[in-house]
CSV table of C-alpha atoms in Angstrom, one decimal:
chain,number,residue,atom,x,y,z
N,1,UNK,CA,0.0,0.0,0.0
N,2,UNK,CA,1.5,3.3,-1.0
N,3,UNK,CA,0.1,6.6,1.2
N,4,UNK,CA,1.2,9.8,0.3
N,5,UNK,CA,0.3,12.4,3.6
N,6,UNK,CA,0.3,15.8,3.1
N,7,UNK,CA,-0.9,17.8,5.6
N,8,UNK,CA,-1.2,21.5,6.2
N,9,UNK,CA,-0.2,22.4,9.6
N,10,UNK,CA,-2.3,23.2,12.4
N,11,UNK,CA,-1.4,26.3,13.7
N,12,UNK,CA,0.1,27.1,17.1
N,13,UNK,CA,0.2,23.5,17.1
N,14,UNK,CA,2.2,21.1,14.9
N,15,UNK,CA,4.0,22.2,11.5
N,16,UNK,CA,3.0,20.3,8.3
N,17,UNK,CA,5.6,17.8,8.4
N,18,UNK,CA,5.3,17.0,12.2
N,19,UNK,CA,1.9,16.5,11.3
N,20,UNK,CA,2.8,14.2,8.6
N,21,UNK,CA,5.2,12.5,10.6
N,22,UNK,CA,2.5,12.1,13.4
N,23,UNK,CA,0.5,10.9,10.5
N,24,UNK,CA,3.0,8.1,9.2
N,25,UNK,CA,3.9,7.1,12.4
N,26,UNK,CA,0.4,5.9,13.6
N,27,UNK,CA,-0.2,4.4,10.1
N,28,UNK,CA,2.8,2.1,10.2
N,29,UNK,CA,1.4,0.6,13.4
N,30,UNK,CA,-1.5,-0.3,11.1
N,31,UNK,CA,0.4,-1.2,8.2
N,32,UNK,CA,4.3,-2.3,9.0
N,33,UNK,CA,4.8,-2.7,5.2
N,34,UNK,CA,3.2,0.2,3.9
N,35,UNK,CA,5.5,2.8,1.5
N,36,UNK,CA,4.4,6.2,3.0
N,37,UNK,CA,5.7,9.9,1.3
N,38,UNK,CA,4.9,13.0,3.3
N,39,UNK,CA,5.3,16.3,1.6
N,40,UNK,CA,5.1,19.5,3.2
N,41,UNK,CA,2.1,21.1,2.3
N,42,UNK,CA,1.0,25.5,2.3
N,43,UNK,CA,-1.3,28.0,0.3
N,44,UNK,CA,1.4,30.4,-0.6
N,45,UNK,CA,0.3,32.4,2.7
N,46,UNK,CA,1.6,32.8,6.1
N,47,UNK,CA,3.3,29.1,6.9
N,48,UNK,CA,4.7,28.5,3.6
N,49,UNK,CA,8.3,29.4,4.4
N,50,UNK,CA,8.6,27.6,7.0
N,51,UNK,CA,6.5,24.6,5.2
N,52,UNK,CA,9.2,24.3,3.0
N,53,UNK,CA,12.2,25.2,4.5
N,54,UNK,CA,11.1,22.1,6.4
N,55,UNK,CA,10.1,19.7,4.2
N,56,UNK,CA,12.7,20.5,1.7
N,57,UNK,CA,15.1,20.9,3.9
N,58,UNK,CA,16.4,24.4,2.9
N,59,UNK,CA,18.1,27.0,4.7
N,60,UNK,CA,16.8,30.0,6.7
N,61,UNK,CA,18.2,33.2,5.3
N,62,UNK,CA,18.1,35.8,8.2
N,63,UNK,CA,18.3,39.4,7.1
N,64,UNK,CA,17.3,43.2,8.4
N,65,UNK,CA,15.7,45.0,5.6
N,66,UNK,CA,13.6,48.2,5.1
N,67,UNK,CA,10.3,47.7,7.0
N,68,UNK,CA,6.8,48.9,5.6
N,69,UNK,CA,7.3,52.5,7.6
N,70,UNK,CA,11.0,53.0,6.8
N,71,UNK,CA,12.2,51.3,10.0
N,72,UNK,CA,14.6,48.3,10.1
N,73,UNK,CA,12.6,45.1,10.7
N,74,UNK,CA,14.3,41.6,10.9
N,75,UNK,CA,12.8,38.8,8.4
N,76,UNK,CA,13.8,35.8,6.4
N,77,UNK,CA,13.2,33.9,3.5
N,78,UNK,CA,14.1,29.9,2.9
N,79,UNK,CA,16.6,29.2,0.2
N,80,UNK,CA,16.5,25.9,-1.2
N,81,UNK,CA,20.0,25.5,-2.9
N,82,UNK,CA,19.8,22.3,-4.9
N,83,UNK,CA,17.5,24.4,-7.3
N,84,UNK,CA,18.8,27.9,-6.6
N,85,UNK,CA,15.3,28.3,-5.1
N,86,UNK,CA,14.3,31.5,-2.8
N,87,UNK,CA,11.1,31.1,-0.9
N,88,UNK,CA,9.6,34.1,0.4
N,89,UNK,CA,6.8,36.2,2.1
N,90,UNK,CA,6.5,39.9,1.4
N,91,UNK,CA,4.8,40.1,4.4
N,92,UNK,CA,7.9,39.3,6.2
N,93,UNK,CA,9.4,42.6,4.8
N,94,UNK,CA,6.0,44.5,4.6
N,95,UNK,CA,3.2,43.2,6.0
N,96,UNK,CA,0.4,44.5,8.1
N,97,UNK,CA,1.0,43.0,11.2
N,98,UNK,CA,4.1,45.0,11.2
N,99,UNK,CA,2.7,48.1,11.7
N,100,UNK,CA,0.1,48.7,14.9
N,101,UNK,CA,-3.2,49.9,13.9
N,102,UNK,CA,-2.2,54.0,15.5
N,103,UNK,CA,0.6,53.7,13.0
N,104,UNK,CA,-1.1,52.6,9.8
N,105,UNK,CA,-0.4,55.1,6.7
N,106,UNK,CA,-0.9,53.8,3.1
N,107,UNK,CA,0.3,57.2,1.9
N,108,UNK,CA,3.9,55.8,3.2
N,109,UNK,CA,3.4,53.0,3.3
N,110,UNK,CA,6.7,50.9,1.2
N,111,UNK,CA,7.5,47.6,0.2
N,112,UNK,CA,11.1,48.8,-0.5
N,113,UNK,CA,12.5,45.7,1.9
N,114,UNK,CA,11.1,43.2,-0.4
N,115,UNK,CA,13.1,44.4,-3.3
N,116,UNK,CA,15.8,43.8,-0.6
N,117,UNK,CA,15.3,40.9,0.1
N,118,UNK,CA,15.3,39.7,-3.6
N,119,UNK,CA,18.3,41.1,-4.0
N,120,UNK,CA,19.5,39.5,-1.2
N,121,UNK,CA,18.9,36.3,-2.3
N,122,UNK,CA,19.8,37.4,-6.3
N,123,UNK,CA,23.7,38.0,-4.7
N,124,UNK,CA,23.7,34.3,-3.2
N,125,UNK,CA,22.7,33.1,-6.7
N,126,UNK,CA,19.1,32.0,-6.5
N,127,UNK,CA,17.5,32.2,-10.0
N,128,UNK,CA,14.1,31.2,-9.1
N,129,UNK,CA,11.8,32.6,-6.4
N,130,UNK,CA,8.5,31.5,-5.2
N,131,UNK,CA,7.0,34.4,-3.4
N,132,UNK,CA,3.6,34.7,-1.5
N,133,UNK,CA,2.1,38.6,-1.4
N,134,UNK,CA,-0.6,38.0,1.0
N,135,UNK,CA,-0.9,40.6,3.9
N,136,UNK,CA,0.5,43.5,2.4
N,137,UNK,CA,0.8,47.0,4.6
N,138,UNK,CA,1.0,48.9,1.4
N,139,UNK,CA,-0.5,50.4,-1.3
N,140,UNK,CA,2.2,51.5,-2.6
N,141,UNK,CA,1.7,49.7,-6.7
N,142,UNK,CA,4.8,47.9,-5.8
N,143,UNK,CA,7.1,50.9,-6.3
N,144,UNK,CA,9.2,50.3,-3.3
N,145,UNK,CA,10.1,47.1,-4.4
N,146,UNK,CA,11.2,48.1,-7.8
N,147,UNK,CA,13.2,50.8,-6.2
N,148,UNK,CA,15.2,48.5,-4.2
N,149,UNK,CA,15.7,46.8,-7.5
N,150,UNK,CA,17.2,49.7,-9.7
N,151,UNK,CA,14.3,51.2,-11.0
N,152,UNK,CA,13.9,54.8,-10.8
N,153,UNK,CA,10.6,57.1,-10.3
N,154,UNK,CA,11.1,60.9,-10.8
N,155,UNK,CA,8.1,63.6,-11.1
N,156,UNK,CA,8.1,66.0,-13.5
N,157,UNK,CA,11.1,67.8,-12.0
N,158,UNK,CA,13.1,65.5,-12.2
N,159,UNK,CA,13.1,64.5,-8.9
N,160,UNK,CA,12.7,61.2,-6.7
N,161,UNK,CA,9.0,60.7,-6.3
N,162,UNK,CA,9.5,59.6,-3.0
N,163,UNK,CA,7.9,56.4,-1.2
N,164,UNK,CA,4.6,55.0,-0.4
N,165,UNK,CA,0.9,55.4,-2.1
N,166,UNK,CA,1.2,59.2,-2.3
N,167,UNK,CA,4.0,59.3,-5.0
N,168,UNK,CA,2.1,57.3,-7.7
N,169,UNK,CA,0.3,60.8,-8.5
N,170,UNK,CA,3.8,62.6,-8.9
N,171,UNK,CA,5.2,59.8,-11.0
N,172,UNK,CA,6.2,61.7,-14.7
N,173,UNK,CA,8.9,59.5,-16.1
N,174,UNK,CA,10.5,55.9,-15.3
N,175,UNK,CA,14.1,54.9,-15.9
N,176,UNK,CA,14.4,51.4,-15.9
N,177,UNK,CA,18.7,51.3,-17.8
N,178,UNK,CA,19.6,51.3,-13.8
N,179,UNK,CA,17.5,48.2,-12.6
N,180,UNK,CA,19.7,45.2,-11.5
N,181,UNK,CA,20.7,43.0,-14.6
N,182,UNK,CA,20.5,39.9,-12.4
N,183,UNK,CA,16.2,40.1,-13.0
N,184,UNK,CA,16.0,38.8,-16.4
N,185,UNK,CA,18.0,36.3,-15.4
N,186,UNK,CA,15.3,34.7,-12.7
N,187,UNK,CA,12.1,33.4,-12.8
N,188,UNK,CA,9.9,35.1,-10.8
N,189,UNK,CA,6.2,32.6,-9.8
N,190,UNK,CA,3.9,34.8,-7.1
N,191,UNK,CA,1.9,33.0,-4.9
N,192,UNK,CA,-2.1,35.0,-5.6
N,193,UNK,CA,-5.0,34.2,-4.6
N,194,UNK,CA,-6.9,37.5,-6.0
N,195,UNK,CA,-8.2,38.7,-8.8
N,196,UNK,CA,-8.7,42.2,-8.5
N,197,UNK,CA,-7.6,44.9,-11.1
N,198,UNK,CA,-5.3,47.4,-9.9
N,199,UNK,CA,-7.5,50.6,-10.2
N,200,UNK,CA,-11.2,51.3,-10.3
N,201,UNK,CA,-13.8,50.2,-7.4
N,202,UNK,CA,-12.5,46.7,-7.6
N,203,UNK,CA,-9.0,47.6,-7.6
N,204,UNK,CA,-6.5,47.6,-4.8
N,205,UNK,CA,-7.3,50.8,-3.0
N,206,UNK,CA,-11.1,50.7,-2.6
N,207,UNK,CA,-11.4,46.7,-1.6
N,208,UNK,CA,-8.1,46.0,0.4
N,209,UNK,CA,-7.1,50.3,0.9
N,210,UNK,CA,-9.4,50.2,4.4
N,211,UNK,CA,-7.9,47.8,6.0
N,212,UNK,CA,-4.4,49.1,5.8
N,213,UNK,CA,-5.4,52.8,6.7
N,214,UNK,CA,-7.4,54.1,3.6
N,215,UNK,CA,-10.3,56.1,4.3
N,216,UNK,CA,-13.2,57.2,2.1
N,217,UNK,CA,-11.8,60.8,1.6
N,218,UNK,CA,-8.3,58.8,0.6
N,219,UNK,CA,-9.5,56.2,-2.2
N,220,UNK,CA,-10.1,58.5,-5.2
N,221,UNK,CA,-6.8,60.0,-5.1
N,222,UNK,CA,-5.0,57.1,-4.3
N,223,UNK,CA,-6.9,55.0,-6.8
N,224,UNK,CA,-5.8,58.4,-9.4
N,225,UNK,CA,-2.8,57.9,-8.5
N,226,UNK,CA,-2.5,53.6,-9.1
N,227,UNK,CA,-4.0,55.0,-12.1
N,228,UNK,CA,-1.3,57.6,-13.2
N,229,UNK,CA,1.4,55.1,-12.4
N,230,UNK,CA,-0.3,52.9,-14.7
N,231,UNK,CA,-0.6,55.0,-17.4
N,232,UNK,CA,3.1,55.9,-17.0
N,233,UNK,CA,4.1,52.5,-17.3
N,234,UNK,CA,2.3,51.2,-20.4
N,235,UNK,CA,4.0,54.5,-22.0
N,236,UNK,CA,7.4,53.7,-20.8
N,237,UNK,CA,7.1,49.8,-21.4
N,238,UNK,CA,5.0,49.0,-24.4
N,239,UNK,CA,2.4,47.1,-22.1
N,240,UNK,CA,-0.5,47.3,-20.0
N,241,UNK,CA,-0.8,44.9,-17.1
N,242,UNK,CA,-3.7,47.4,-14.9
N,243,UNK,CA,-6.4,45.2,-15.9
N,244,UNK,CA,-4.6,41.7,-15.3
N,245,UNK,CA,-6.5,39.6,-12.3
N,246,UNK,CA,-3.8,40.1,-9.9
N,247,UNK,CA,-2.9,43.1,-10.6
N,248,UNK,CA,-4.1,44.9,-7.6
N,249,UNK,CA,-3.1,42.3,-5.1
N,250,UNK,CA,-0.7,43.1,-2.2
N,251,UNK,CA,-1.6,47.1,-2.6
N,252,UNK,CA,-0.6,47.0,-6.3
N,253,UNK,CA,2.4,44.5,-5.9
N,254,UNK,CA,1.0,41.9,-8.5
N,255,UNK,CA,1.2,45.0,-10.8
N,256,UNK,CA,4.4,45.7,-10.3
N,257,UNK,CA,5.7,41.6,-10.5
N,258,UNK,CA,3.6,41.1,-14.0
N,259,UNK,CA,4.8,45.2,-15.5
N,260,UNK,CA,8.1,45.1,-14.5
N,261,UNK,CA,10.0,41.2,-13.7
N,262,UNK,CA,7.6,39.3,-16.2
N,263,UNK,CA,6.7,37.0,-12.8
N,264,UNK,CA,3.6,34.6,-13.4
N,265,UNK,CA,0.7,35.1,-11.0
N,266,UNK,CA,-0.4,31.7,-9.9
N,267,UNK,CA,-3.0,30.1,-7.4
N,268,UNK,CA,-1.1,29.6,-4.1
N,269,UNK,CA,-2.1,26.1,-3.1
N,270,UNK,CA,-1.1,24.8,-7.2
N,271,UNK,CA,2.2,27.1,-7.0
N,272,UNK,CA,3.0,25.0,-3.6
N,273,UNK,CA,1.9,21.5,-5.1
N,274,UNK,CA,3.8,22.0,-8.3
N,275,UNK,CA,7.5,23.2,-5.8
N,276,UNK,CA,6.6,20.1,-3.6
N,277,UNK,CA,6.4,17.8,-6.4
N,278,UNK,CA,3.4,16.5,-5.3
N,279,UNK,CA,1.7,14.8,-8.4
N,280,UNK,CA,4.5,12.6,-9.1
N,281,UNK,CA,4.2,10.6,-6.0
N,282,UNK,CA,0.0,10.7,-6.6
N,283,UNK,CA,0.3,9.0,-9.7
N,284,UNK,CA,0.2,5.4,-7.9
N,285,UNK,CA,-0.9,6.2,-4.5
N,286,UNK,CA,-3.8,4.3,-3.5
N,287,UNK,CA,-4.2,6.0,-0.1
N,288,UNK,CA,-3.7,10.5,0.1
N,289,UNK,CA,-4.0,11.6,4.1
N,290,UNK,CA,-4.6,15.4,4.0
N,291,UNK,CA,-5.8,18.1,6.7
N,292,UNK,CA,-5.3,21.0,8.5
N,293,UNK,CA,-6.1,22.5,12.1
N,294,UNK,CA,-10.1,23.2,11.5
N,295,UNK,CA,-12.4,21.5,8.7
N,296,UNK,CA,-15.1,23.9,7.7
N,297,UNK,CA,-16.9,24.6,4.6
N,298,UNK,CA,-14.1,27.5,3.8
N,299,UNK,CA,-12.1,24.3,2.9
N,300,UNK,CA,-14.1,23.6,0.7
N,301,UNK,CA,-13.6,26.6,-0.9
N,302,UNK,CA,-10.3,26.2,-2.7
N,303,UNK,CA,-7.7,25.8,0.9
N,304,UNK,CA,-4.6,23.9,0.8
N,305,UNK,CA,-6.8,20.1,1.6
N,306,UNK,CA,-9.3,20.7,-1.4
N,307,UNK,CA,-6.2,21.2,-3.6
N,308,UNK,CA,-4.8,18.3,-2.8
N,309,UNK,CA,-8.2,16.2,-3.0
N,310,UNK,CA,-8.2,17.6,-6.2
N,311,UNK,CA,-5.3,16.3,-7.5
N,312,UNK,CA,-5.7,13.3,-5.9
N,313,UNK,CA,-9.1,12.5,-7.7
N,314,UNK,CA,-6.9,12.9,-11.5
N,315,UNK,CA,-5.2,9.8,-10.3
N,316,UNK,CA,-8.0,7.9,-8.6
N,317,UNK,CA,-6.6,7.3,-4.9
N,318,UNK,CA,-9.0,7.9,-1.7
N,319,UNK,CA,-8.2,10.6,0.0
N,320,UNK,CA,-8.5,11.2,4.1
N,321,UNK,CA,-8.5,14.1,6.3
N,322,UNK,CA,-7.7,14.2,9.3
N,323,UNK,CA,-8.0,18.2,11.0
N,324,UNK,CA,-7.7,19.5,15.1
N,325,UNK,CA,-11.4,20.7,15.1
N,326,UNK,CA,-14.3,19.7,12.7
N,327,UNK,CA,-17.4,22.1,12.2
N,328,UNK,CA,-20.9,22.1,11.1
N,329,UNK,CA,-20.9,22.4,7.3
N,330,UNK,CA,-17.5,20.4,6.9
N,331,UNK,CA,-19.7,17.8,4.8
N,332,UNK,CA,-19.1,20.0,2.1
N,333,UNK,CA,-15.2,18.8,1.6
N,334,UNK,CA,-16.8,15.6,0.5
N,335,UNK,CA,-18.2,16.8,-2.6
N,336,UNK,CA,-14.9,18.3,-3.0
N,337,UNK,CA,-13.0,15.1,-3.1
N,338,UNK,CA,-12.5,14.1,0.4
N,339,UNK,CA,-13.8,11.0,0.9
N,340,UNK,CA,-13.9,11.2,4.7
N,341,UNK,CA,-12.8,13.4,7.1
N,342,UNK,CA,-11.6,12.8,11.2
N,343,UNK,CA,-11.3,15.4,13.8
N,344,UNK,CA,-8.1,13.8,15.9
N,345,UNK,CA,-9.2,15.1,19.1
N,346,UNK,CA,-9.6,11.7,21.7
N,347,UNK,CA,-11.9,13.0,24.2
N,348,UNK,CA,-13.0,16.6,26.4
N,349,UNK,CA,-10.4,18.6,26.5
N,350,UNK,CA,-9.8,22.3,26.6
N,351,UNK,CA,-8.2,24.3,23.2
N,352,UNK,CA,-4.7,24.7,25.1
N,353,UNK,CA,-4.7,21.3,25.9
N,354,UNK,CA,-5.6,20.2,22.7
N,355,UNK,CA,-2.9,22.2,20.6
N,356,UNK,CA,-0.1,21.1,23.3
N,357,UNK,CA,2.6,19.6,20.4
N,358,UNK,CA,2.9,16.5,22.3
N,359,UNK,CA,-0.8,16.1,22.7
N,360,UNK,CA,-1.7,17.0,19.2
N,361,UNK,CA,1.4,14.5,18.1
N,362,UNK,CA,0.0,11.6,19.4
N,363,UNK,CA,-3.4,12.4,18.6
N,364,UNK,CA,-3.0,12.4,14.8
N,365,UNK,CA,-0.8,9.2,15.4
N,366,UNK,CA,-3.3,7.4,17.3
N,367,UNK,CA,-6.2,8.7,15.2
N,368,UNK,CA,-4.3,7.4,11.7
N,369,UNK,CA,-3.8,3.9,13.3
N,370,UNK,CA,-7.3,3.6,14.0
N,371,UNK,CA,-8.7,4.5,10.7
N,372,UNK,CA,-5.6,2.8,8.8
N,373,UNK,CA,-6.8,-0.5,10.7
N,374,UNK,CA,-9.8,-1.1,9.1
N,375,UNK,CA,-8.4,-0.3,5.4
């Protein structure tokens, strides 16, 4: 019997591959003889560092870059060196729960440590990044970032536009001869879940803007401004990328991966499948254990379990879940290709308890002998 687990972790709990070892460990009390795989297993959100630094055993690459409000902040990104891989989260370098709520200000607001932290990992020679842009403080259209890489933003002095969503107004002309050579040299695949323009009511600035500090009296001239900077771009490029779904993710970050690097926008959870090389080992599995720390009918909805249903089902295997908590409306992962579902929990307990590492450990081990011993 060949099982592939591949588990997403459960939060404040176990990681994705203790969960998968948990996983494997009960099973082979059921089945001495069975060949189990566990992958690691993410969305391309918060977690997938970590996820696959972990499961791929790559390195943690610790570095002080440029935070969202111009501060230092200390972050990292995984490096996989077999494949010149980085892995990375721009929340890391400029997310939102960076900044506390008194100190929120999209009109500043940068993602210049981001473009640090690729070139960070540029100088140690990764040529390929896998980057997630959930979380964003910004709303800045990315310019930060492209700064950091070379690219230059003047208004029509002349002059440095400056940082954050209040220069995209000024921006007149773009010199791009500066950026860093090593870009077209890399593949650039971004981790986005979002469709969203980059201007207009759908856009960046009126649907994630509030949350980062963007109040009514700010959207139209911020959203003028995405707009301006978008303008200025197709002039000084050739193309138009505004209206791309992605575009306005991450405050206008997608815009600024698909105008500028050439990166490809991708689903999260099929980025992370496709760097775990996850199908390959479906392809004759006959058993495919899956989870994560609540089953709901969000999960349904596309998270990291349902993707790997789904790519299960292309191959024919049964697939399991096994998940800390289970909740009313759950049933609806079965009609998304989990064939049945398991909440590990053994018996009243209270949360803490219950997300202990060692108690969660040898719950999902017990749990997955129990149900592996009547396969």
């Amino acid at each position: 019997m060949k099982v592939v687990i591949a588990i997403d972790s459960l939060k404040g709990s176990l990681s994705s591959i203790e969960a998968g070892t948990a996983a494997k460990e009960g099973i082979l009390k059921a089945k001495p003889d069975a060949d189990i795989i566990v992958k690691p297993l993410a969305d391309g959100g918060e977690g997938t560092v970590d996820a696959l630094i972990e499961g791929l055993n790559g390195k943690r690459i610790d570095i002080t870059v440029t935070g969202p409000m111009g501060k230092p902040v200390s972050c990292y990104y995984g490096y996989l060196e077999k494949s010149n891989t980085a892995i990375m989260e721009m929340a890391s370098a400029a997310g939102i729960t960076l900044i506390p709520d008194s100190e929120k200000n999209p009109l500043l607001a940068t993602t210049y440590g981001v473009g640090e932290m690729i070139t960070d990992a540029m100088k140690k020679g990764c040529r390929n990044f896998i980057i997630g842009i959930g979380g964003s403080a910004t709303n800045d259209g990315g310019i930060g970032m492209l700064k950091a890489l070379g690219y230059q933003f003047f208004d029509k002095n002349g002059n440095d536009v400056g940082e954050g969503g209040q220069a995209l107004s000024k921006i007149a002309s773009i010199n791009i001869e500066n950026c860093n050579s090593l870009i077209h040299k890399c593949r650039f695949r971004i981790a986005c879940d979002v469709n969203n323009p980059l201007c207009g009511k759908n856009g960046a600035t009126y649907i994630y803007g509030p949350q980062k500090g963007v109040t009514d009296s700010l959207k139209t001239d911020l959203d003028k401004g995405m707009d301006n900077f978008a303008k200025v771009t197709a002039a000084a490029l050739g193309h138009d990328n505004s209206n791309t779904p992605g575009a306005g993710a991450a405050g206008g970050l997608g815009f600024a991966f698909l105008s500028y690097i050439g990166a490809e926008l991708t689903p999260g959870i099929e980025l992370i499948l496709n760097a775990v090389g996850l199908e390959d080992e479906l392809k004759d599995a006959e058993i495919v254990v899956t989870g994560e720390g609540r089953l709901d009918h969000q999960t349904a909805m596309g998270k990291a379990p349902v993707g790997v249903a789904r790519l299960a089902k292309k191959y024919n295997s049964k697939v399991i879940a096994f998940a800390g908590a289970v909740t009313e409306g759950a049933s609806a992962c079965n009609h998304a290709g989990i064939d049945a579902f398991f909440p590990i929990v053994r018996g009243v307990t209270t949360l803490e308890d219950a997300m202990k590492k060692e108690n969660a450990y040898k719950n999902m081990a017990e749990t997955a002998e129990q149900i592996f011993r009547i396969l």
